[in-house]
CSV table of C-alpha atoms in Angstrom, one decimal:
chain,number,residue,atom,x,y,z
A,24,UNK,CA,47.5,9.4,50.7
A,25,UNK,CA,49.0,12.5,52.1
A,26,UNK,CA,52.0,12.0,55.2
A,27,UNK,CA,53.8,14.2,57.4
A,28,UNK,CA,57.4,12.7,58.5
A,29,UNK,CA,59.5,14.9,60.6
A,30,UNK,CA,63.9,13.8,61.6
A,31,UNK,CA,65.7,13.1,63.3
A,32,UNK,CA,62.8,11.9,66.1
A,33,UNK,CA,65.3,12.6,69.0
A,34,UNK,CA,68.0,14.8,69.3
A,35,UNK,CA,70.5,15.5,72.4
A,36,UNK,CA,72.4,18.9,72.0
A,37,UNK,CA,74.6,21.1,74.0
A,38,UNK,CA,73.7,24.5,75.1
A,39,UNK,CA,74.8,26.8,72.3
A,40,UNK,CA,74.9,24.8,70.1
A,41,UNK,CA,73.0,25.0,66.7
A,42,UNK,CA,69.7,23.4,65.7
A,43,UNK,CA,67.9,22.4,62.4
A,44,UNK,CA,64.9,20.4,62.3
A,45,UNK,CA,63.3,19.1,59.3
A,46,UNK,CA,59.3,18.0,58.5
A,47,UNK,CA,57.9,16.9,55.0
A,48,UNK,CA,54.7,15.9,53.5
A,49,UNK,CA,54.5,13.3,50.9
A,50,UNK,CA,51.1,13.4,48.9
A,51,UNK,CA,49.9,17.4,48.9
A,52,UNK,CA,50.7,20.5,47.4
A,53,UNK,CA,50.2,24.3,49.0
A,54,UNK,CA,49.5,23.0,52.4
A,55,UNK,CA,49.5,25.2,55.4
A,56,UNK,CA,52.6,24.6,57.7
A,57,UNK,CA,52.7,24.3,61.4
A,58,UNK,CA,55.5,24.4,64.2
A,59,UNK,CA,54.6,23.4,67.7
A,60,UNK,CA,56.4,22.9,70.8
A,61,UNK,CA,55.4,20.8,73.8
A,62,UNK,CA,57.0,21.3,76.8
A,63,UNK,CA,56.7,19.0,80.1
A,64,UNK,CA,53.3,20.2,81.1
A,65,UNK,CA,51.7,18.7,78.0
A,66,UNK,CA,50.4,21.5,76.5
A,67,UNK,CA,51.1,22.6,73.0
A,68,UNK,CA,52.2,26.1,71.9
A,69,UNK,CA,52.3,27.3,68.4
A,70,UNK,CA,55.8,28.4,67.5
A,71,UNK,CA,55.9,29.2,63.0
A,72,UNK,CA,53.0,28.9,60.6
A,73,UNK,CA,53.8,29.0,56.6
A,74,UNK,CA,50.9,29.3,53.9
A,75,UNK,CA,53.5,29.3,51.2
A,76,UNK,CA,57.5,29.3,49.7
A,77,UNK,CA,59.1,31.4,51.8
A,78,UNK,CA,56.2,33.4,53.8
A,79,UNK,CA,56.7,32.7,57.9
A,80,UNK,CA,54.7,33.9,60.8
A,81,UNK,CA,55.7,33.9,63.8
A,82,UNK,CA,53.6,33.3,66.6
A,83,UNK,CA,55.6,33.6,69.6
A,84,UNK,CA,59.3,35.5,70.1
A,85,UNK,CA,61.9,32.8,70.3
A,86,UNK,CA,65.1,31.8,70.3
A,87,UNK,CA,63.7,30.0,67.0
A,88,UNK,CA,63.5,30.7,63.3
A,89,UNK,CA,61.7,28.8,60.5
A,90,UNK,CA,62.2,28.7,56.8
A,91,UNK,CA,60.0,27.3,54.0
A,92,UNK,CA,62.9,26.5,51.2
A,93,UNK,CA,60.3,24.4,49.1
A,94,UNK,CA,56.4,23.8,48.7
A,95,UNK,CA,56.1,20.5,51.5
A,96,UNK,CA,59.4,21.3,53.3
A,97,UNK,CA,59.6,23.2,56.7
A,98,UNK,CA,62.3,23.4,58.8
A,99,UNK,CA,62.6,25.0,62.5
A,100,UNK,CA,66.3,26.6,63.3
A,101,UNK,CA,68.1,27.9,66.3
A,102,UNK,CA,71.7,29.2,65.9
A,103,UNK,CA,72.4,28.8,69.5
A,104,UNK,CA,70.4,26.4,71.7
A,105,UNK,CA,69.3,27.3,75.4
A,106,UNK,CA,67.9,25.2,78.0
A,107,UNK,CA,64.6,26.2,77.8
A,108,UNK,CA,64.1,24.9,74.2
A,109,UNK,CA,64.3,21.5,75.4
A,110,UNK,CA,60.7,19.7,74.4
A,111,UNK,CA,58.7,18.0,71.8
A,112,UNK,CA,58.5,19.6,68.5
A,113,UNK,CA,55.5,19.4,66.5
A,114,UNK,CA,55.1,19.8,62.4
A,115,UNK,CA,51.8,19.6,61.3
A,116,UNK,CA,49.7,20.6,58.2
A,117,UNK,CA,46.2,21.4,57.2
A,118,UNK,CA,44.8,20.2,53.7
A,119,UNK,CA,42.7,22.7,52.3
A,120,UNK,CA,41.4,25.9,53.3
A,121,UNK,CA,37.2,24.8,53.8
A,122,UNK,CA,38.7,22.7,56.5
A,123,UNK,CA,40.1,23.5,60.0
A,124,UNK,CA,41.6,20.5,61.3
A,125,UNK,CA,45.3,19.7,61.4
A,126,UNK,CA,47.9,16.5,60.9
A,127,UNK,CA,50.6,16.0,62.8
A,128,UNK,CA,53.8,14.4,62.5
A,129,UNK,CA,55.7,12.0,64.6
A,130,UNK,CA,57.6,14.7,66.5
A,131,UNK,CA,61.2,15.5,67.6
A,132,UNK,CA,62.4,15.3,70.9
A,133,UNK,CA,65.1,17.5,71.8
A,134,UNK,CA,67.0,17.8,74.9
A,135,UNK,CA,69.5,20.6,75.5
A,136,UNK,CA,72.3,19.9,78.0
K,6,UNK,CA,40.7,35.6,72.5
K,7,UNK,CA,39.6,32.1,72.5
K,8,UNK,CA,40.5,29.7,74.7
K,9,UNK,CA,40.0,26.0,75.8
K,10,UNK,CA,39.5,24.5,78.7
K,11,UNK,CA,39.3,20.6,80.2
K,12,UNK,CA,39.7,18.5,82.9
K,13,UNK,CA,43.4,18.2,83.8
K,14,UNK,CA,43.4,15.0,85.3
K,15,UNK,CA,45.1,12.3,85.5
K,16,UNK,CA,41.9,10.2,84.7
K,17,UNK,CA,42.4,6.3,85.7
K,18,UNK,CA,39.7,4.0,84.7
K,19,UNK,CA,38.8,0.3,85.0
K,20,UNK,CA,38.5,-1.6,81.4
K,21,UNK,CA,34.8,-1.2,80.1
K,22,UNK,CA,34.6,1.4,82.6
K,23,UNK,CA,32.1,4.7,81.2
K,24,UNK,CA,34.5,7.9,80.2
K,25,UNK,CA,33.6,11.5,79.9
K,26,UNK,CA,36.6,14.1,79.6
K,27,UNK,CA,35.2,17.5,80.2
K,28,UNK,CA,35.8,20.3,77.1
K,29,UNK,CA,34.4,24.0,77.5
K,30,UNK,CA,35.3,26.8,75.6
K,31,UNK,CA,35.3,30.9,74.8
K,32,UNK,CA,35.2,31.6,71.4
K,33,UNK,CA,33.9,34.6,69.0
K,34,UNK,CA,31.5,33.4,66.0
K,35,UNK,CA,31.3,29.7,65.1
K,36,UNK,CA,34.8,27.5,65.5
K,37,UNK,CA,35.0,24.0,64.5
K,38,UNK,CA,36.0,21.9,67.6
K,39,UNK,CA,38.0,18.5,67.8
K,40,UNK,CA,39.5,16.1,69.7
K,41,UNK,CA,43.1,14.8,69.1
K,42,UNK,CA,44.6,12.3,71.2
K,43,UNK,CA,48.3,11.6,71.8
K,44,UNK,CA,50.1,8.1,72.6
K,45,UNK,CA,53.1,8.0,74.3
K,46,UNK,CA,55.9,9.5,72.3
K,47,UNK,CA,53.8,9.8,69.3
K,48,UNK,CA,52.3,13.1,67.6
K,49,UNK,CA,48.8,14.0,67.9
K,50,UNK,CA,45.9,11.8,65.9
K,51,UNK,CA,43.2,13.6,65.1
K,52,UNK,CA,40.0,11.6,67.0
K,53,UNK,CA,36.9,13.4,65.9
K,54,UNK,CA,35.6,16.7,64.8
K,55,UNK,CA,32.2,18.9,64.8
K,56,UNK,CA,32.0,21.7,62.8
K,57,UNK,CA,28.5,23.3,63.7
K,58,UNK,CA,26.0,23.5,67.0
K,59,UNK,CA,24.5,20.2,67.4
K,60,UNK,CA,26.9,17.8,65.3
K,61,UNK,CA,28.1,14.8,66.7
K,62,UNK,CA,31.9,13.8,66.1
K,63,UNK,CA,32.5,9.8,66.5
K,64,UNK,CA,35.4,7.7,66.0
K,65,UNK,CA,36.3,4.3,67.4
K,66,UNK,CA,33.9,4.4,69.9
K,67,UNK,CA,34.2,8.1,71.1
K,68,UNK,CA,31.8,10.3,70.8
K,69,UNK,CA,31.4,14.6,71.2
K,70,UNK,CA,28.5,16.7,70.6
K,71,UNK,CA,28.8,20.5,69.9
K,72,UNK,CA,26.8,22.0,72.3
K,73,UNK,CA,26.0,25.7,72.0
K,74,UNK,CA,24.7,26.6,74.7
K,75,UNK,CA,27.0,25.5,77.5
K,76,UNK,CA,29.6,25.7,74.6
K,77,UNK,CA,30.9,22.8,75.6
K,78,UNK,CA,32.4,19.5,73.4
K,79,UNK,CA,32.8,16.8,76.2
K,80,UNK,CA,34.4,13.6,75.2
K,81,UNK,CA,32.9,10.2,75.9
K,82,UNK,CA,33.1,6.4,75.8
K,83,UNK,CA,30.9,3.7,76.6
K,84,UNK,CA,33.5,1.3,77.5
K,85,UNK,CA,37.2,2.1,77.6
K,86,UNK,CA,39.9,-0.4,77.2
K,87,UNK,CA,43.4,-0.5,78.0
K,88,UNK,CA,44.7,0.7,74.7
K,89,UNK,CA,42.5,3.8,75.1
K,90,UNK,CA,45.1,5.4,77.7
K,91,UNK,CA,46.7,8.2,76.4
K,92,UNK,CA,46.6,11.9,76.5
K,93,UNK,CA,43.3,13.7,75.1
K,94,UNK,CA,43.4,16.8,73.9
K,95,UNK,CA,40.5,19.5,73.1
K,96,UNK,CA,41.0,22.1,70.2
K,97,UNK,CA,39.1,24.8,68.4
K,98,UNK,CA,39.6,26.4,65.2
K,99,UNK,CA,41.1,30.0,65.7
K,100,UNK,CA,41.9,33.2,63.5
K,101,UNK,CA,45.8,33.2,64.2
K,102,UNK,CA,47.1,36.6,65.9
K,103,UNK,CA,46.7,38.8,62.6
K,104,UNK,CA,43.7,37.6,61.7
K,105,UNK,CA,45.1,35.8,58.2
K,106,UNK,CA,45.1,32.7,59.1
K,107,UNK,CA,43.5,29.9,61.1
K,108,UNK,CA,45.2,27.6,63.8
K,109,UNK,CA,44.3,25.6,66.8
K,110,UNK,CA,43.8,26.6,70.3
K,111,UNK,CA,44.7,23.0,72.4
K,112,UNK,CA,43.7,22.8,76.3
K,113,UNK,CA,46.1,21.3,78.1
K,114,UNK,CA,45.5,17.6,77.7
K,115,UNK,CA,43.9,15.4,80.1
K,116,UNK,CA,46.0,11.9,80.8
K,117,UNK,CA,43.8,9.1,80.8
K,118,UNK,CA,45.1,5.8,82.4
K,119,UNK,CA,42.9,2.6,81.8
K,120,UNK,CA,43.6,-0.5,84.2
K,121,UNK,CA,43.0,-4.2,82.9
């Protein structure tokens, strides 16, 4: 069975400072990548998608970047944190492309002080 | 573009009590439509999906028909209980902004608190 974990699940972090986040899935090959953040107000916003090694599309302009090093690896990156990227961040993947629906992972929550 | 929309909330409920979280939405051609819900501190589960007019999506007691029409995808429950509450979202498929790839479009969650 396929699973999504994401680390570390909460992070505190100093203005300026720099950020890596990682998510994995166990069990699946080629899936479609996902990046969300969830701020205070619930809702979620779309950050990164990744169909493949290496290919990243960007959403939204952020103080964010992503990277796709290996097939079921994704990983979000800031080089210098502000205050307004504190929230919940979101990795999720979608299995196959006849289907819509997405799987998330336990999230990361980050705080920026 | 597309967009979702549902009741904000908070919802607060007795246990057994009848629920019905209001989804409509805007879209161009045919999206699939789901709901997800979220526990505290948790990700997002997916709870049901419809993929055409008329289907019914059910899952542990929820149910959501995919009405055309109205293009609408309300939630419901017969009965709630306590470990229902938790924060429901409503989501449609979406072409992404270049039109390559699909996502989700989420409305904003509706908080659903269920007293024993």
């Amino acid at each position: 069975s396929q699973t999504i974990h994401q680390w570390p699940a909460t992070l505190v972090q100093p203005v300026g400072s720099p950020l890596s986040l990682e998510c994995t899935v166990e069990g699946t090959s080629n899936p479609n990548l996902y990046w969300y953040r969830q701020a205070a107000g619930r809702g979620l916003q779309l950050l990164f998608y990744s169909v493949g090694i290496g290919q990243i599309s960007s959403e939204v302009p952020q103080n964010l970047s992503a990277s796709r090093p290996q097939d079921r690896q994704f990983i979000l990156s800031s080089k210098k944190l502000l205050l307004s990227d504190s929230g919940f961040y979101l990795c999720a993947w979608r299995r196959d492309p006849s289907s819509y629906e997405q799987y998330f992972g336990p999230g990361t929550r980050l705080t920026v002080t | 573009g597309n967009s979702v929309t549902q009741m904000e909330g908070p919802v607060t409920l007795s246990e057994e009590a009848f629920l019905t979280i209001n989804c409509t939405y805007t879209a161009t051609g045919y999206p699939s439509l789901f709901w997800y819900v979220q526990y505290p501190g948790e990700g997002l589960q997916l709870l049901l999906k419809a993929t055409k007019a008329d289907d019914k999506g059910s899952n542990k007691g929820f149910e959501a028909t995919y009405r055309k029409e109205t293009t609408s995808f309300h939630l419901e429950k017969g009965s709630v209980q306590v470990s229902d509450s938790a924060v429901y979202f409503c989501a449609l498929s979406d072409l992404n902004s270049g039109g390559s790839n699909y996502k989700l479009t989420f409305g904003k969650g509706t908080l659903l608190t269920v007293n024993p």
